CSV table of C-alpha atoms and ligand atoms in Angstrom, one decimal:
chain,number,residue,atom,x,y,z
A,1,MET,CA,41.4,-11.7,36.0
A,2,SER,CA,44.0,-11.9,33.2
A,3,HIS,CA,44.9,-15.0,31.3
A,4,ALA,CA,48.0,-15.9,29.3
A,5,SER,CA,47.6,-14.8,25.8
A,6,PRO,CA,47.0,-17.5,23.1
A,7,PHE,CA,49.4,-15.5,21.0
A,8,PRO,CA,52.4,-15.7,23.3
A,9,ASP,CA,54.7,-13.5,21.2
A,10,ASN,CA,52.1,-10.8,21.0
A,11,ALA,CA,51.2,-10.3,24.7
A,12,GLY,CA,52.6,-6.8,25.1
A,13,ALA,CA,51.0,-4.6,27.7
A,14,ASN,CA,49.3,-2.5,25.1
A,15,SER,CA,48.1,-5.4,23.0
A,16,VAL,CA,44.4,-5.7,22.2
A,17,LEU,CA,44.8,-9.2,23.4
A,18,GLN,CA,45.0,-8.1,27.0
A,19,ASP,CA,41.2,-7.8,27.0
A,20,ASP,CA,39.4,-10.8,28.6
A,21,VAL,CA,36.0,-9.8,27.2
A,22,LEU,CA,37.4,-9.6,23.7
A,23,ARG,CA,39.0,-12.9,23.9
A,24,GLY,CA,35.6,-14.6,24.5
A,25,GLN,CA,34.1,-13.0,21.4
A,26,TRP,CA,33.6,-14.3,17.9
A,27,PHE,CA,35.3,-12.4,15.1
A,28,VAL,CA,35.0,-12.7,11.4
A,29,VAL,CA,38.3,-13.3,9.7
A,30,ALA,CA,37.3,-14.3,6.2
A,31,GLN,CA,34.4,-15.2,3.9
A,32,SER,CA,33.9,-18.9,3.4
A,33,GLY,CA,35.0,-18.7,-0.2
A,34,ASP,CA,38.4,-17.2,0.8
A,35,VAL,CA,39.5,-20.6,2.1
A,36,PRO,CA,39.3,-23.2,-0.7
A,37,LEU,CA,40.1,-26.8,-0.1
A,38,GLY,CA,43.8,-27.6,-0.1
A,39,GLN,CA,45.0,-24.0,0.8
A,40,ALA,CA,46.2,-22.4,4.0
A,41,VAL,CA,45.2,-18.8,4.4
A,42,ALA,CA,46.9,-16.4,6.8
A,43,ARG,CA,44.9,-13.8,8.7
A,44,ARG,CA,45.5,-11.3,11.5
A,45,LEU,CA,43.3,-11.2,14.5
A,46,LEU,CA,43.7,-9.4,17.8
A,47,GLY,CA,47.4,-8.6,17.0
A,48,GLY,CA,48.2,-12.3,16.3
A,49,ASP,CA,48.5,-14.6,13.4
A,50,VAL,CA,45.8,-17.1,12.4
A,51,VAL,CA,45.9,-19.8,9.8
A,52,LEU,CA,42.7,-21.1,8.2
A,53,TRP,CA,42.4,-24.3,6.3
A,54,ARG,CA,40.0,-27.1,5.5
A,55,ASP,CA,40.1,-30.9,5.6
A,56,GLY,CA,37.1,-32.1,3.7
A,57,GLY,CA,34.5,-29.4,4.3
A,58,ARG,CA,35.6,-28.9,7.9
A,59,ILE,CA,37.2,-25.5,8.6
A,60,HIS,CA,40.1,-25.1,11.0
A,61,ALA,CA,41.5,-21.9,12.6
A,62,TRP,CA,44.8,-22.3,14.5
A,63,GLN,CA,47.5,-20.0,15.7
A,64,ASP,CA,49.7,-19.6,12.7
A,65,LEU,CA,52.8,-21.0,14.4
A,66,CYS,CA,54.6,-24.3,14.5
A,67,ILE,CA,55.5,-25.5,18.0
A,68,HIS,CA,58.9,-26.8,16.8
A,69,ARG,CA,60.7,-23.7,15.7
A,70,GLY,CA,57.9,-21.1,15.3
A,71,ALA,CA,57.5,-21.1,11.5
A,72,LYS,CA,54.3,-19.9,10.0
A,73,LEU,CA,52.1,-22.9,9.2
A,74,SER,CA,50.3,-20.9,6.6
A,75,LEU,CA,53.4,-21.1,4.5
A,76,GLY,CA,53.1,-24.9,4.6
A,77,LYS,CA,50.9,-27.3,2.7
A,78,VAL,CA,47.5,-28.9,3.3
A,79,ARG,CA,47.9,-32.6,2.4
A,80,ASP,CA,45.7,-35.6,3.0
A,81,GLY,CA,43.5,-33.8,5.5
A,82,CYS,CA,46.6,-32.6,7.5
A,83,MET,CA,48.6,-29.4,7.8
A,84,VAL,CA,52.3,-29.8,7.0
A,85,CYS,CA,54.8,-27.2,8.4
A,86,PRO,CA,56.9,-25.5,5.7
A,87,TYR,CA,60.2,-25.8,7.8
A,88,HIS,CA,60.7,-29.4,8.9
A,89,ALA,CA,57.5,-30.8,7.6
A,90,TRP,CA,55.9,-31.9,10.9
A,91,VAL,CA,52.4,-33.1,10.1
A,92,TYR,CA,49.4,-32.0,12.1
A,93,ASP,CA,46.1,-33.7,11.9
A,94,GLY,CA,42.7,-31.9,11.9
A,95,ASP,CA,42.6,-31.9,15.7
A,96,GLY,CA,46.0,-30.0,15.8
A,97,LYS,CA,47.9,-33.1,17.0
A,98,CYS,CA,51.4,-33.7,15.4
A,99,ILE,CA,51.2,-37.2,14.0
A,100,HIS,CA,54.5,-37.4,12.1
A,101,ILE,CA,58.0,-35.9,12.4
A,102,PRO,CA,60.1,-36.7,9.2
A,103,ALA,CA,63.4,-36.4,11.1
A,104,GLN,CA,62.4,-39.2,13.5
A,105,PRO,CA,59.8,-41.2,11.5
A,106,ASP,CA,59.8,-44.1,14.0
A,107,ARG,CA,59.2,-42.1,17.1
A,108,THR,CA,55.7,-41.1,18.3
A,109,PRO,CA,55.6,-37.3,18.4
A,110,PRO,CA,55.5,-35.9,21.9
A,111,LEU,CA,52.1,-35.0,23.3
A,112,ARG,CA,53.1,-31.3,23.5
A,113,ALA,CA,53.6,-31.2,19.8
A,114,ARG,CA,50.2,-29.7,19.1
A,115,ALA,CA,48.9,-26.7,17.2
A,116,ASN,CA,47.1,-24.0,19.2
A,117,VAL,CA,43.5,-24.7,18.0
A,118,PHE,CA,40.9,-21.9,18.1
A,119,HIS,CA,37.1,-22.2,18.1
A,120,VAL,CA,35.7,-21.7,14.6
A,121,ARG,CA,32.3,-21.5,12.9
A,122,GLU,CA,31.0,-20.9,9.5
A,123,ARG,CA,27.8,-18.9,9.4
A,124,TYR,CA,26.2,-16.5,6.9
A,125,GLY,CA,29.0,-17.3,4.5
A,126,LEU,CA,31.6,-15.9,7.0
A,127,ILE,CA,34.3,-17.6,9.1
A,128,TRP,CA,34.1,-16.7,12.7
A,129,VAL,CA,36.9,-17.3,15.2
A,130,CYS,CA,37.1,-17.2,18.9
A,131,ILE,CA,40.6,-17.5,20.4
A,132,ALA,CA,39.5,-18.4,24.0
A,133,GLN,CA,36.4,-19.9,25.6
A,134,PRO,CA,33.4,-18.3,23.7
A,135,SER,CA,31.2,-16.3,26.0
A,136,GLY,CA,28.2,-17.0,23.7
A,137,ASP,CA,27.3,-18.2,20.3
A,138,VAL,CA,27.9,-16.5,17.0
A,139,PRO,CA,25.4,-13.6,16.8
A,140,ALA,CA,21.9,-14.6,15.5
A,141,PHE,CA,20.9,-12.9,12.3
A,142,PRO,CA,17.6,-14.7,11.5
A,143,LEU,CA,16.9,-12.7,8.3
A,144,ALA,CA,20.2,-13.7,6.9
A,145,GLU,CA,19.1,-17.3,7.1
A,146,ASP,CA,15.5,-16.6,5.8
A,147,THR,CA,15.1,-18.2,2.4
A,148,SER,CA,12.6,-15.6,1.3
A,149,CYS,CA,15.4,-13.0,1.5
A,150,ARG,CA,18.4,-12.3,-0.8
A,151,MET,CA,21.6,-12.3,1.2
A,152,PHE,CA,24.9,-10.7,0.3
A,153,LEU,CA,28.1,-9.8,2.1
A,154,CYS,CA,30.2,-6.7,2.1
A,155,GLY,CA,33.7,-6.0,3.4
A,156,PRO,CA,36.1,-6.2,4.8
A,157,TYR,CA,36.4,-2.4,5.2
A,158,SER,CA,39.6,-1.3,6.8
A,159,PHE,CA,39.6,1.4,9.4
A,160,GLU,CA,42.3,3.1,11.4
A,161,ALA,CA,40.0,3.1,14.4
A,162,LYS,CA,38.9,0.9,17.3
A,163,GLY,CA,35.8,-1.2,17.4
A,164,PRO,CA,33.6,0.8,19.9
A,165,ARG,CA,33.8,4.0,17.9
A,166,LEU,CA,32.9,2.1,14.8
A,167,ILE,CA,29.9,0.4,16.4
A,168,GLU,CA,28.7,3.6,17.9
A,169,ASN,CA,28.9,5.2,14.4
A,170,PHE,CA,26.7,2.3,13.1
A,171,LEU,CA,24.1,3.0,15.8
A,172,ASP,CA,24.2,6.8,15.3
A,173,VAL,CA,21.1,8.1,13.5
A,174,GLY,CA,22.0,11.8,13.9
A,175,HIS,CA,24.8,11.7,11.3
A,176,LEU,CA,22.7,10.1,8.5
A,177,ALA,CA,21.4,13.4,7.1
A,178,ILE,CA,24.8,15.0,7.4
A,179,VAL,CA,27.5,12.5,6.5
A,180,HIS,CA,25.3,10.6,4.1
A,181,ALA,CA,23.3,13.7,2.8
A,182,GLY,CA,21.5,12.8,-0.4
A,183,LEU,CA,21.5,9.1,0.4
A,184,LEU,CA,20.4,8.3,3.9
A,185,GLY,CA,19.0,11.7,4.8
A,186,ASP,CA,18.9,15.4,3.7
A,187,ALA,CA,19.0,18.9,4.9
A,188,GLU,CA,15.2,19.2,5.1
A,189,HIS,CA,15.0,16.2,7.5
A,190,GLU,CA,17.8,16.6,10.0
A,191,ALA,CA,15.7,16.5,13.1
A,192,ILE,CA,15.5,13.1,14.8
A,193,PRO,CA,12.1,12.1,16.1
A,194,GLU,CA,11.5,10.4,19.5
A,195,TYR,CA,12.3,6.7,19.5
A,196,GLU,CA,12.4,3.9,22.1
A,197,VAL,CA,15.5,2.4,23.6
A,198,GLU,CA,15.7,-0.7,25.7
A,199,GLU,CA,18.8,-0.9,27.9
A,200,GLY,CA,21.1,-3.9,27.5
A,201,LEU,CA,21.6,-6.6,30.1
A,202,ALA,CA,25.1,-6.8,31.6
A,203,HIS,CA,25.5,-10.5,30.9
A,204,GLY,CA,23.1,-10.8,28.0
A,205,VAL,CA,21.9,-9.0,24.9
A,206,GLY,CA,22.9,-5.4,24.3
A,207,PRO,CA,20.6,-2.4,23.9
A,208,VAL,CA,17.8,-2.2,21.4
A,209,ALA,CA,16.3,0.9,19.7
A,210,ARG,CA,13.0,0.8,18.0
A,211,ASN,CA,10.9,2.7,15.6
A,212,ILE,CA,13.3,5.4,14.4
A,213,ARG,CA,11.5,7.1,11.5
A,214,ILE,CA,13.7,8.8,9.0
A,215,HIS,CA,13.2,10.3,5.5
A,216,GLN,CA,15.8,9.0,3.1
A,217,PRO,CA,16.4,10.1,-0.5
A,218,ASP,CA,18.0,6.8,-1.3
A,219,PRO,CA,17.6,4.2,1.4
A,220,ASP,CA,19.0,1.2,-0.5
A,221,GLY,CA,20.8,2.3,-3.6
A,222,THR,CA,17.7,2.2,-5.8
A,223,GLY,CA,17.4,6.0,-5.8
A,224,ARG,CA,13.7,5.8,-4.6
A,225,ALA,CA,13.1,8.1,-1.7
A,226,ALA,CA,11.1,6.7,1.2
A,227,GLU,CA,10.1,7.1,4.8
A,228,VAL,CA,12.0,4.3,6.6
A,229,THR,CA,11.9,2.9,10.1
A,230,TYR,CA,15.0,1.6,11.8
A,231,ASP,CA,15.2,-1.0,14.5
A,232,TYR,CA,18.7,-1.5,16.0
A,233,GLN,CA,20.1,-4.2,18.1
A,234,VAL,CA,23.5,-4.6,19.8
A,235,HIS,CA,24.4,-8.3,19.8
A,236,ALA,CA,27.9,-8.2,21.3
A,237,PRO,CA,30.4,-5.5,22.1
A,238,LEU,CA,31.5,-5.3,18.5
A,239,VAL,CA,28.5,-6.6,16.7
A,240,ALA,CA,25.2,-4.7,15.9
A,241,SER,CA,22.5,-4.9,13.4
A,242,PHE,CA,19.5,-3.0,12.1
A,243,ILE,CA,16.4,-3.7,10.1
A,244,LYS,CA,15.3,-0.9,7.9
A,245,SER,CA,11.7,-1.2,7.0
A,246,GLN,CA,9.6,0.5,4.2
A,247,GLY,CA,6.2,-1.0,4.9
A,248,ASP,CA,6.7,-4.7,4.4
A,249,ASN,CA,10.0,-4.3,2.6
A,250,LYS,CA,12.8,-5.1,5.0
A,251,LEU,CA,16.6,-4.5,4.7
A,252,PHE,CA,18.7,-6.2,7.3
A,253,MET,CA,22.3,-5.2,7.9
A,254,GLY,CA,24.5,-7.1,10.4
A,255,TYR,CA,27.8,-5.2,11.2
A,256,THR,CA,30.7,-6.8,12.9
A,257,ILE,CA,34.1,-5.4,13.7
A,258,THR,CA,37.3,-7.4,13.9
A,259,PRO,CA,40.3,-5.8,15.7
A,260,THR,CA,43.2,-6.9,13.6
A,261,GLU,CA,46.0,-4.8,15.2
A,262,GLU,CA,46.2,-2.3,18.0
A,263,GLY,CA,44.3,0.6,16.5
A,264,PHE,CA,43.2,-1.1,13.3
A,265,SER,CA,39.9,-2.8,12.5
A,266,GLU,CA,38.1,-4.6,9.7
A,267,ALA,CA,34.4,-4.3,9.4
A,268,TRP,CA,32.3,-7.0,7.7
A,269,ALA,CA,28.6,-6.7,6.8
A,270,VAL,CA,25.9,-9.2,6.2
A,271,PHE,CA,22.8,-8.0,4.3
A,272,ALA,CA,19.5,-9.6,3.7
A,273,MET,CA,16.6,-8.0,1.8
A,274,ASN,CA,13.1,-9.4,1.2
A,275,TYR,CA,12.6,-7.2,-1.9
A,276,GLY,CA,14.7,-5.8,-4.7
A,277,PHE,CA,15.7,-9.1,-6.1
A,278,GLU,CA,16.1,-7.5,-9.5
A,279,ILE,CA,18.9,-5.1,-8.3
A,280,PRO,CA,22.3,-6.4,-9.4
A,281,GLU,CA,24.4,-7.3,-6.3
A,282,GLN,CA,27.3,-5.2,-7.5
A,283,ASP,CA,25.0,-2.1,-7.4
A,284,LEU,CA,24.0,-2.9,-3.8
A,285,ARG,CA,27.6,-3.4,-2.8
A,286,ALA,CA,28.8,-0.2,-4.6
A,287,PHE,CA,26.1,1.7,-2.6
A,288,GLN,CA,27.4,0.3,0.7
A,289,GLN,CA,31.0,1.1,-0.3
A,290,THR,CA,30.0,4.7,-0.9
A,291,VAL,CA,28.3,4.9,2.5
A,292,VAL,CA,31.1,3.3,4.4
A,293,MET,CA,33.8,5.6,2.8
A,294,GLN,CA,31.7,8.6,3.9
A,295,ASP,CA,31.8,7.3,7.5
A,296,LYS,CA,35.5,6.4,7.4
A,297,ALA,CA,36.8,9.9,7.1
A,298,VAL,CA,34.8,11.1,10.1
A,299,VAL,CA,35.3,8.0,12.4
A,300,GLU,CA,39.0,7.9,11.8
A,301,SER,CA,39.2,11.6,12.8
A,302,GLN,CA,37.5,11.1,16.2
A,303,ARG,CA,39.5,11.9,19.3
A,304,PRO,CA,39.9,10.4,21.8
A,305,GLU,CA,40.1,7.2,19.8
A,306,LEU,CA,38.9,5.4,22.9
A,307,LEU,CA,35.1,5.7,23.4
A,308,PRO,CA,34.5,7.5,26.7
A,309,LEU,CA,32.2,5.4,28.9
A,310,ASP,CA,32.0,8.2,31.5
A,311,LEU,CA,28.8,9.9,30.4
A,312,GLN,CA,30.2,13.2,31.8
A,313,GLU,CA,32.7,13.1,28.9
A,314,GLU,CA,31.5,14.5,25.5
A,315,LEU,CA,28.0,15.9,25.1
A,316,HIS,CA,24.8,13.9,24.6
A,317,LEU,CA,21.5,14.8,23.0
A,318,ARG,CA,18.2,13.0,23.4
A,319,SER,CA,18.6,11.7,19.9
A,320,ASP,CA,21.9,10.1,21.1
A,321,ARG,CA,20.2,7.8,23.6
A,322,MET,CA,21.0,4.6,21.7
A,323,ALA,CA,24.7,5.6,21.9
A,324,ILE,CA,24.3,6.4,25.6
A,325,ALA,CA,22.7,2.9,26.1
A,326,TYR,CA,25.6,1.3,24.2
A,327,ARG,CA,28.2,3.1,26.3
A,328,LYS,CA,26.4,2.1,29.5
A,329,TRP,CA,26.1,-1.5,28.4
A,330,LEU,CA,29.8,-1.6,27.3
A,331,ARG,CA,30.7,-0.5,30.8
A,332,ALA,CA,28.6,-3.3,32.3
A,333,THR,CA,30.3,-6.0,30.1
A,334,GLY,CA,33.7,-5.1,31.5
A,335,LEU,CA,35.2,-4.4,28.1
A,336,LYS,CA,38.5,-2.5,28.4
A,337,TYR,CA,39.6,-2.5,24.7
A,338,GLY,CA,38.8,0.6,22.8
A,339,VAL,CA,37.1,2.4,25.7
A,340,ALA,CA,38.2,4.8,28.4
B,1,FES,FE1,57.6,-26.5,12.0
B,1,FES,FE2,60.2,-27.3,12.4
B,1,FES,S1,59.3,-25.3,12.6
B,1,FES,S2,58.5,-28.4,11.7
B,2,FE,FE1,27.2,6.3,8.6
């Protein structure tokens, strides 16, 4: 079943918006600190325009379009807990209702004079938006809320690639010793040992991979080699995470992809570590930047750009079984965006 797009001027046949599964997902559009009180911030999401603003502490995410003549609300002003359009200064309250029209100050604004209000949540220091009925909650990252961990954010990283290829890259252990040689693997340890995979549920959680043991010359940017164990989880079609353990030391990474335009994505990452409190955050972030840039060249080169869900396409190894489980699960979710 296909629904009318919440971004009416962007509903072309090839738009990423045409995907019903995507429209029910939560996407990160900004860090909380990117939207200070009193400011309207413009973002792109699923090929459409979104405006973010706050009244008091409450965050709002609306289609960035005034119903009167289509001006961008993000060019307007946030005033007295309301959004004021830059063109004819219609005033919208925090629920998106137009409460004042300066050209006809004595008339009650018509009921249709409303902003298109999206679902929005702030979690892990990120602003998550869903443009239709959410199919679930914002993904749960317990370690990112664990007070015994240090937490930090990375991104957005821009890619000229679609989400499924990016998430599969995140789940791919076979490339660590090659693409990230010297950091997340090396030439002496390219073989991938056996590991366990639990298939995802069609209308529930995605696949899980456990106990993937890998030798890493520099698992976290400290330069100290270690045998690490990865546990991966797919939370949503474009959200995955891992916990990388060295004994009791745990490094969590949540990775979430936001399709901004057809063919373009932004990746955001949430990190939590229960060790390494002495490492400057900028060093940890620089390390991730290096790793992501190594992936970028390869992932943007992949053809077809659409992830093939027919397992007869491309070749699969035993060590690819998390990727296989991801492809099977994507098919079960009914996602059409970024896959073939
Ligand atoms: Fe917004 Fe006229 S276009 S008030
Ligand atoms: Fe990588």
